[in-house]
C-alpha cells in the first residue's frame, strides 16, 4: 500500500503530535482566561482543565498523508457554546501558525475549521456539566452525557464511537492494517463517500471491526479476504 501514499513517515506523524499539543495548550489557556473573566475563584481557575480529543481516521490510526484531523474540544460548565464560537475564534485569529479560520455554526455538528502549521483541523465543541475537566477523562463513560444539549451529544458521539470500535476489536494493529486496505479499495472504486449515498469512514470501520471479531486470530491479509467473503453473503 506504500506506493498509494497510505502511510505517513515518522516526521509527519510527530508533526501532528506537536500541533495537537499546541492546540491543547491553547484551549486550556483559553478556558482559564474565560474562568477569570467570569469571576471564578482562583482556586477553581487553577484546576479548571479542558482537553482536546481526536476522533475519526486519525484516532483510529488509519489516516493517510495530508489528511485532516477531526478534534473535539471538551470544556467545563462555565464555558458556553457562544464562547467557543466567539472568544476562542478571536484567540485563534492571533496565532501566526493558524490560517484559513472559519466557523460553520449551522452544521448538524457545529464546527470550526482551520489550518494549524500546515495541518487541517476540524474542531467541534462539547460542554460537560463538570466544574473541571481532567486529563484522564474517559468519554466512553455514559455519565459524561448527563444533562447535555443535543449539539454537545452529537459532538461527543464521534469520539465515543471511535473509542468503542478500538475497544471492541481483538487486535488493533490487524484491524488498522485491514481497514487501510479496505479504505484504499473503496476510494479507488469511487464508493467511499456517505455524501454520495455510499459508506463513510465510520461505516467501513464498523464492517472491518465486525470481521475482526469473527476471525480474532487472523492476520490482516486473511482479514481482507474474509471481509469480502462475509459481506458478499451478508
mmCIF file of C-alpha atoms in Angstrom:
data_model
loop_
_atom_site.group_PDB
_atom_site.id
_atom_site.type_symbol
_atom_site.label_atom_id
_atom_site.label_comp_id
_atom_site.label_asym_id
_atom_site.label_seq_id
_atom_site.Cartn_x
_atom_site.Cartn_y
_atom_site.Cartn_z
ATOM 1 C CA UNK A 1 0.000 0.000 0.000
ATOM 2 C CA UNK A 2 3.010 2.313 0.328
ATOM 3 C CA UNK A 3 3.003 3.424 -3.353
ATOM 4 C CA UNK A 4 -0.505 4.828 -2.827
ATOM 5 C CA UNK A 5 0.570 7.253 -0.063
ATOM 6 C CA UNK A 6 -1.363 5.409 2.613
ATOM 7 C CA UNK A 7 1.291 5.784 5.315
ATOM 8 C CA UNK A 8 2.902 8.907 6.782
ATOM 9 C CA UNK A 9 6.570 8.889 7.747
ATOM 10 C CA UNK A 10 7.815 9.409 11.313
ATOM 11 C CA UNK A 11 8.463 13.122 10.806
ATOM 12 C CA UNK A 12 4.920 13.779 9.590
ATOM 13 C CA UNK A 13 3.423 11.760 12.463
ATOM 14 C CA UNK A 14 5.496 13.691 15.017
ATOM 15 C CA UNK A 15 4.462 16.994 13.435
ATOM 16 C CA UNK A 16 0.807 16.097 14.006
ATOM 17 C CA UNK A 17 1.538 15.340 17.675
ATOM 18 C CA UNK A 18 3.293 18.698 18.104
ATOM 19 C CA UNK A 19 0.370 20.572 16.512
ATOM 20 C CA UNK A 20 -2.176 18.773 18.704
ATOM 21 C CA UNK A 21 -0.080 19.536 21.790
ATOM 22 C CA UNK A 22 -0.006 23.237 20.922
ATOM 23 C CA UNK A 23 -3.760 23.262 20.284
ATOM 24 C CA UNK A 24 -4.401 21.503 23.600
ATOM 25 C CA UNK A 25 -2.343 24.130 25.455
ATOM 26 C CA UNK A 26 -4.156 26.948 23.636
ATOM 27 C CA UNK A 27 -7.542 25.542 24.632
ATOM 28 C CA UNK A 28 -6.532 25.130 28.284
ATOM 29 C CA UNK A 29 -5.216 28.692 28.340
ATOM 30 C CA UNK A 30 -8.459 29.989 26.788
ATOM 31 C CA UNK A 31 -10.627 28.115 29.310
ATOM 32 C CA UNK A 32 -8.593 29.520 32.226
ATOM 33 C CA UNK A 33 -8.800 33.069 30.855
ATOM 34 C CA UNK A 34 -12.544 32.652 30.398
ATOM 35 C CA UNK A 35 -12.873 31.481 34.003
ATOM 36 C CA UNK A 36 -11.062 34.586 35.215
ATOM 37 C CA UNK A 37 -13.275 36.858 33.102
ATOM 38 C CA UNK A 38 -16.359 35.189 34.627
ATOM 39 C CA UNK A 39 -15.021 35.778 38.153
ATOM 40 C CA UNK A 40 -14.462 32.160 39.114
ATOM 41 C CA UNK A 41 -12.419 31.713 42.318
ATOM 42 C CA UNK A 42 -8.641 31.498 41.641
ATOM 43 C CA UNK A 43 -8.553 28.010 43.180
ATOM 44 C CA UNK A 44 -11.119 26.815 40.609
ATOM 45 C CA UNK A 45 -9.417 28.563 37.681
ATOM 46 C CA UNK A 46 -6.101 26.888 38.552
ATOM 47 C CA UNK A 47 -7.581 23.393 38.132
ATOM 48 C CA UNK A 48 -10.303 24.034 35.558
ATOM 49 C CA UNK A 49 -8.610 21.949 32.847
ATOM 50 C CA UNK A 50 -10.051 21.297 29.416
ATOM 51 C CA UNK A 51 -8.830 18.893 26.774
ATOM 52 C CA UNK A 52 -8.540 18.181 23.060
ATOM 53 C CA UNK A 53 -9.609 14.688 21.972
ATOM 54 C CA UNK A 54 -9.179 13.276 18.474
ATOM 55 C CA UNK A 55 -11.571 11.008 16.605
ATOM 56 C CA UNK A 56 -12.175 9.677 13.115
ATOM 57 C CA UNK A 57 -9.403 8.222 10.956
ATOM 58 C CA UNK A 58 -6.599 9.878 12.941
ATOM 59 C CA UNK A 59 -7.791 8.438 16.246
ATOM 60 C CA UNK A 60 -8.296 5.036 14.626
ATOM 61 C CA UNK A 61 -4.715 5.208 13.361
ATOM 62 C CA UNK A 62 -5.650 4.864 9.687
ATOM 63 C CA UNK A 63 -5.292 8.423 8.359
ATOM 64 C CA UNK A 64 -3.454 8.984 5.086
ATOM 65 C CA UNK A 65 -0.835 11.553 4.064
ATOM 66 C CA UNK A 66 -2.175 15.093 4.195
ATOM 67 C CA UNK A 67 -5.475 14.060 5.808
ATOM 68 C CA UNK A 68 -7.174 16.455 8.199
ATOM 69 C CA UNK A 69 -7.616 15.786 11.916
ATOM 70 C CA UNK A 70 -11.061 15.585 13.497
ATOM 71 C CA UNK A 71 -10.771 17.017 17.007
ATOM 72 C CA UNK A 72 -13.092 17.687 19.935
ATOM 73 C CA UNK A 73 -12.701 20.490 22.466
ATOM 74 C CA UNK A 74 -14.136 19.391 25.834
ATOM 75 C CA UNK A 75 -14.771 22.244 28.260
ATOM 76 C CA UNK A 76 -16.213 22.564 31.790
ATOM 77 C CA UNK A 77 -19.613 24.019 32.583
ATOM 78 C CA UNK A 78 -18.591 27.699 32.797
ATOM 79 C CA UNK A 79 -17.784 27.692 29.058
ATOM 80 C CA UNK A 80 -20.758 28.375 26.783
ATOM 81 C CA UNK A 81 -21.055 27.322 23.151
ATOM 82 C CA UNK A 82 -21.171 31.024 22.229
ATOM 83 C CA UNK A 83 -17.753 31.433 23.909
ATOM 84 C CA UNK A 84 -16.341 28.718 21.662
ATOM 85 C CA UNK A 85 -17.554 30.466 18.505
ATOM 86 C CA UNK A 86 -16.543 33.937 19.685
ATOM 87 C CA UNK A 87 -13.686 34.254 22.172
ATOM 88 C CA UNK A 88 -11.847 31.072 21.133
ATOM 89 C CA UNK A 89 -12.016 32.082 17.480
ATOM 90 C CA UNK A 90 -10.626 35.502 18.425
ATOM 91 C CA UNK A 91 -7.765 33.804 20.257
ATOM 92 C CA UNK A 92 -7.047 31.523 17.304
ATOM 93 C CA UNK A 93 -7.017 34.502 14.930
ATOM 94 C CA UNK A 94 -3.992 35.903 16.785
ATOM 95 C CA UNK A 95 -1.902 32.744 16.344
ATOM 96 C CA UNK A 96 0.584 33.112 13.483
ATOM 97 C CA UNK A 97 0.541 29.378 12.721
ATOM 98 C CA UNK A 98 -3.243 29.312 12.199
ATOM 99 C CA UNK A 99 -4.677 30.127 8.767
ATOM 100 C CA UNK A 100 -7.971 29.793 6.844
ATOM 101 C CA UNK A 101 -10.048 30.028 10.026
ATOM 102 C CA UNK A 102 -13.804 29.697 9.525
ATOM 103 C CA UNK A 103 -16.793 28.679 11.619
ATOM 104 C CA UNK A 104 -19.775 26.605 10.482
ATOM 105 C CA UNK A 105 -22.262 27.143 13.307
ATOM 106 C CA UNK A 106 -25.367 25.920 11.480
ATOM 107 C CA UNK A 107 -23.965 22.484 10.581
ATOM 108 C CA UNK A 108 -25.553 19.304 12.014
ATOM 109 C CA UNK A 109 -22.440 19.161 14.198
ATOM 110 C CA UNK A 110 -21.241 22.795 14.518
ATOM 111 C CA UNK A 111 -17.531 23.040 13.708
ATOM 112 C CA UNK A 112 -14.572 25.420 13.478
ATOM 113 C CA UNK A 113 -12.222 24.653 10.576
ATOM 114 C CA UNK A 114 -8.655 25.910 10.287
ATOM 115 C CA UNK A 115 -5.125 25.071 9.220
ATOM 116 C CA UNK A 116 -2.569 24.828 12.049
ATOM 117 C CA UNK A 117 1.041 24.852 10.811
ATOM 118 C CA UNK A 118 0.033 23.034 7.627
ATOM 119 C CA UNK A 119 -2.340 20.546 9.275
ATOM 120 C CA UNK A 120 -6.061 20.941 8.551
ATOM 121 C CA UNK A 121 -8.201 20.589 11.668
ATOM 122 C CA UNK A 122 -11.980 20.308 12.119
ATOM 123 C CA UNK A 123 -12.711 21.256 15.734
ATOM 124 C CA UNK A 124 -16.081 20.563 17.381
ATOM 125 C CA UNK A 125 -17.151 21.526 20.899
ATOM 126 C CA UNK A 126 -18.776 19.862 23.898
ATOM 127 C CA UNK A 127 -19.503 21.421 27.276
ATOM 128 C CA UNK A 128 -19.795 18.924 30.129
ATOM 129 C CA UNK A 129 -21.701 19.540 33.358
ATOM 130 C CA UNK A 130 -18.469 19.350 35.370
ATOM 131 C CA UNK A 131 -16.558 22.089 37.144
ATOM 132 C CA UNK A 132 -13.214 20.733 35.945
ATOM 133 C CA UNK A 133 -12.045 18.579 33.025
ATOM 134 C CA UNK A 134 -9.198 16.239 33.935
ATOM 135 C CA UNK A 135 -6.591 14.906 31.512
ATOM 136 C CA UNK A 136 -7.690 11.313 32.209
ATOM 137 C CA UNK A 137 -11.375 11.903 31.390
ATOM 138 C CA UNK A 138 -12.963 8.818 29.780
ATOM 139 C CA UNK A 139 -15.619 9.844 27.257
ATOM 140 C CA UNK A 140 -16.857 6.248 26.961
ATOM 141 C CA UNK A 141 -18.395 6.683 30.416
ATOM 142 C CA UNK A 142 -22.126 7.347 29.876
ATOM 143 C CA UNK A 143 -22.214 9.653 32.905
ATOM 144 C CA UNK A 144 -20.378 12.242 30.787
ATOM 145 C CA UNK A 145 -23.599 12.652 28.744
ATOM 146 C CA UNK A 146 -25.650 13.741 31.725
ATOM 147 C CA UNK A 147 -27.640 16.985 31.248
ATOM 148 C CA UNK A 148 -26.091 17.813 27.867
ATOM 149 C CA UNK A 149 -27.822 19.513 24.962
ATOM 150 C CA UNK A 150 -28.164 17.617 21.694
ATOM 151 C CA UNK A 151 -25.355 19.532 19.953
ATOM 152 C CA UNK A 152 -22.860 18.523 22.633
ATOM 153 C CA UNK A 153 -24.030 14.896 22.478
ATOM 154 C CA UNK A 154 -23.512 14.909 18.693
ATOM 155 C CA UNK A 155 -20.041 16.393 19.152
ATOM 156 C CA UNK A 156 -19.112 13.718 21.703
ATOM 157 C CA UNK A 157 -20.503 10.954 19.512
ATOM 158 C CA UNK A 158 -17.514 10.887 17.145
ATOM 159 C CA UNK A 159 -15.017 10.252 19.953
ATOM 160 C CA UNK A 160 -17.230 7.748 21.734
ATOM 161 C CA UNK A 161 -17.848 5.674 18.588
ATOM 162 C CA UNK A 162 -14.162 5.699 17.612
ATOM 163 C CA UNK A 163 -13.012 4.651 21.089
ATOM 164 C CA UNK A 164 -15.686 1.960 21.295
ATOM 165 C CA UNK A 165 -14.561 0.447 17.982
ATOM 166 C CA UNK A 166 -10.940 0.309 19.182
ATOM 167 C CA UNK A 167 -12.087 -1.205 22.470
ATOM 168 C CA UNK A 168 -14.102 -3.976 20.779
ATOM 169 C CA UNK A 169 -11.615 -5.258 18.192
ATOM 170 C CA UNK A 170 -9.451 -8.200 19.339
ATOM 171 C CA UNK A 171 -6.221 -6.928 17.732
ATOM 172 C CA UNK A 172 -5.885 -3.224 16.967
ATOM 173 C CA UNK A 173 -2.868 -3.496 14.657
ATOM 174 C CA UNK A 174 -4.518 -6.117 12.444
ATOM 175 C CA UNK A 175 -7.697 -4.033 12.450
ATOM 176 C CA UNK A 176 -5.818 -0.907 11.345
ATOM 177 C CA UNK A 177 -3.949 -2.576 8.510
ATOM 178 C CA UNK A 178 -7.115 -4.276 7.269
ATOM 179 C CA UNK A 179 -9.090 -1.037 7.402
ATOM 180 C CA UNK A 180 -6.368 0.813 5.475
ATOM 181 C CA UNK A 181 -6.584 -1.805 2.717
ATOM 182 C CA UNK A 182 -10.391 -1.708 2.564
ATOM 183 C CA UNK A 183 -10.452 2.112 2.556
ATOM 184 C CA UNK A 184 -7.935 2.194 -0.293
ATOM 185 C CA UNK A 185 -10.023 -0.315 -2.253
ATOM 186 C CA UNK A 186 -13.231 1.684 -1.681
ATOM 187 C CA UNK A 187 -11.659 5.029 -2.609
ATOM 188 C CA UNK A 188 -10.129 3.684 -5.818
ATOM 189 C CA UNK A 189 -13.544 2.407 -6.852
ATOM 190 C CA UNK A 190 -15.313 5.653 -6.005
ATOM 191 C CA UNK A 191 -17.568 4.188 -3.317
ATOM 192 C CA UNK A 192 -16.017 5.838 -0.245
ATOM 193 C CA UNK A 193 -18.496 8.657 0.411
ATOM 194 C CA UNK A 194 -21.589 8.885 2.585
ATOM 195 C CA UNK A 195 -22.466 12.172 0.841
ATOM 196 C CA UNK A 196 -22.936 10.236 -2.408
ATOM 197 C CA UNK A 197 -25.017 7.509 -0.784
ATOM 198 C CA UNK A 198 -22.192 5.039 -0.172
ATOM 199 C CA UNK A 199 -20.474 4.244 3.127
ATOM 200 C CA UNK A 200 -18.355 6.766 5.025
ATOM 201 C CA UNK A 201 -15.318 6.278 7.229
ATOM 202 C CA UNK A 202 -17.091 5.112 10.387
ATOM 203 C CA UNK A 203 -19.294 2.657 8.472
ATOM 204 C CA UNK A 204 -16.297 0.999 6.793
ATOM 205 C CA UNK A 205 -14.550 0.857 10.182
ATOM 206 C CA UNK A 206 -17.546 -0.894 11.754
ATOM 207 C CA UNK A 207 -17.672 -3.503 8.973
ATOM 208 C CA UNK A 208 -13.949 -4.214 9.328
ATOM 209 C CA UNK A 209 -14.283 -4.339 13.124
ATOM 210 C CA UNK A 210 -17.026 -6.968 12.803
ATOM 211 C CA UNK A 211 -14.810 -9.030 10.503
ATOM 212 C CA UNK A 212 -12.012 -8.822 13.083
ATOM 213 C CA UNK A 213 -14.391 -10.077 15.779
ATOM 214 C CA UNK A 214 -15.453 -13.038 13.636
ATOM 215 C CA UNK A 215 -11.814 -14.005 12.965
ATOM 216 C CA UNK A 216 -9.938 -12.818 16.097
ATOM 217 C CA UNK A 217 -6.689 -14.686 15.345
ATOM 218 C CA UNK A 218 -6.452 -13.881 11.636
ATOM 219 C CA UNK A 219 -3.712 -11.708 10.132
ATOM 220 C CA UNK A 220 -4.570 -8.612 8.092
ATOM 221 C CA UNK A 221 -4.107 -10.384 4.749
ATOM 222 C CA UNK A 222 -6.615 -13.044 5.787
ATOM 223 C CA UNK A 223 -9.000 -10.464 7.228
ATOM 224 C CA UNK A 224 -9.179 -8.608 3.894
ATOM 225 C CA UNK A 225 -10.197 -11.851 2.209
ATOM 226 C CA UNK A 226 -12.718 -12.655 4.956
ATOM 227 C CA UNK A 227 -14.164 -9.131 4.742
ATOM 228 C CA UNK A 228 -15.300 -9.702 1.158
ATOM 229 C CA UNK A 229 -16.423 -13.242 1.943
ATOM 230 C CA UNK A 230 -18.589 -12.144 4.886
ATOM 231 C CA UNK A 231 -20.232 -9.119 3.292
ATOM 232 C CA UNK A 232 -20.790 -10.701 -0.115
ATOM 233 C CA UNK A 233 -23.119 -13.090 1.725
ATOM 234 C CA UNK A 234 -24.494 -10.697 4.380
#
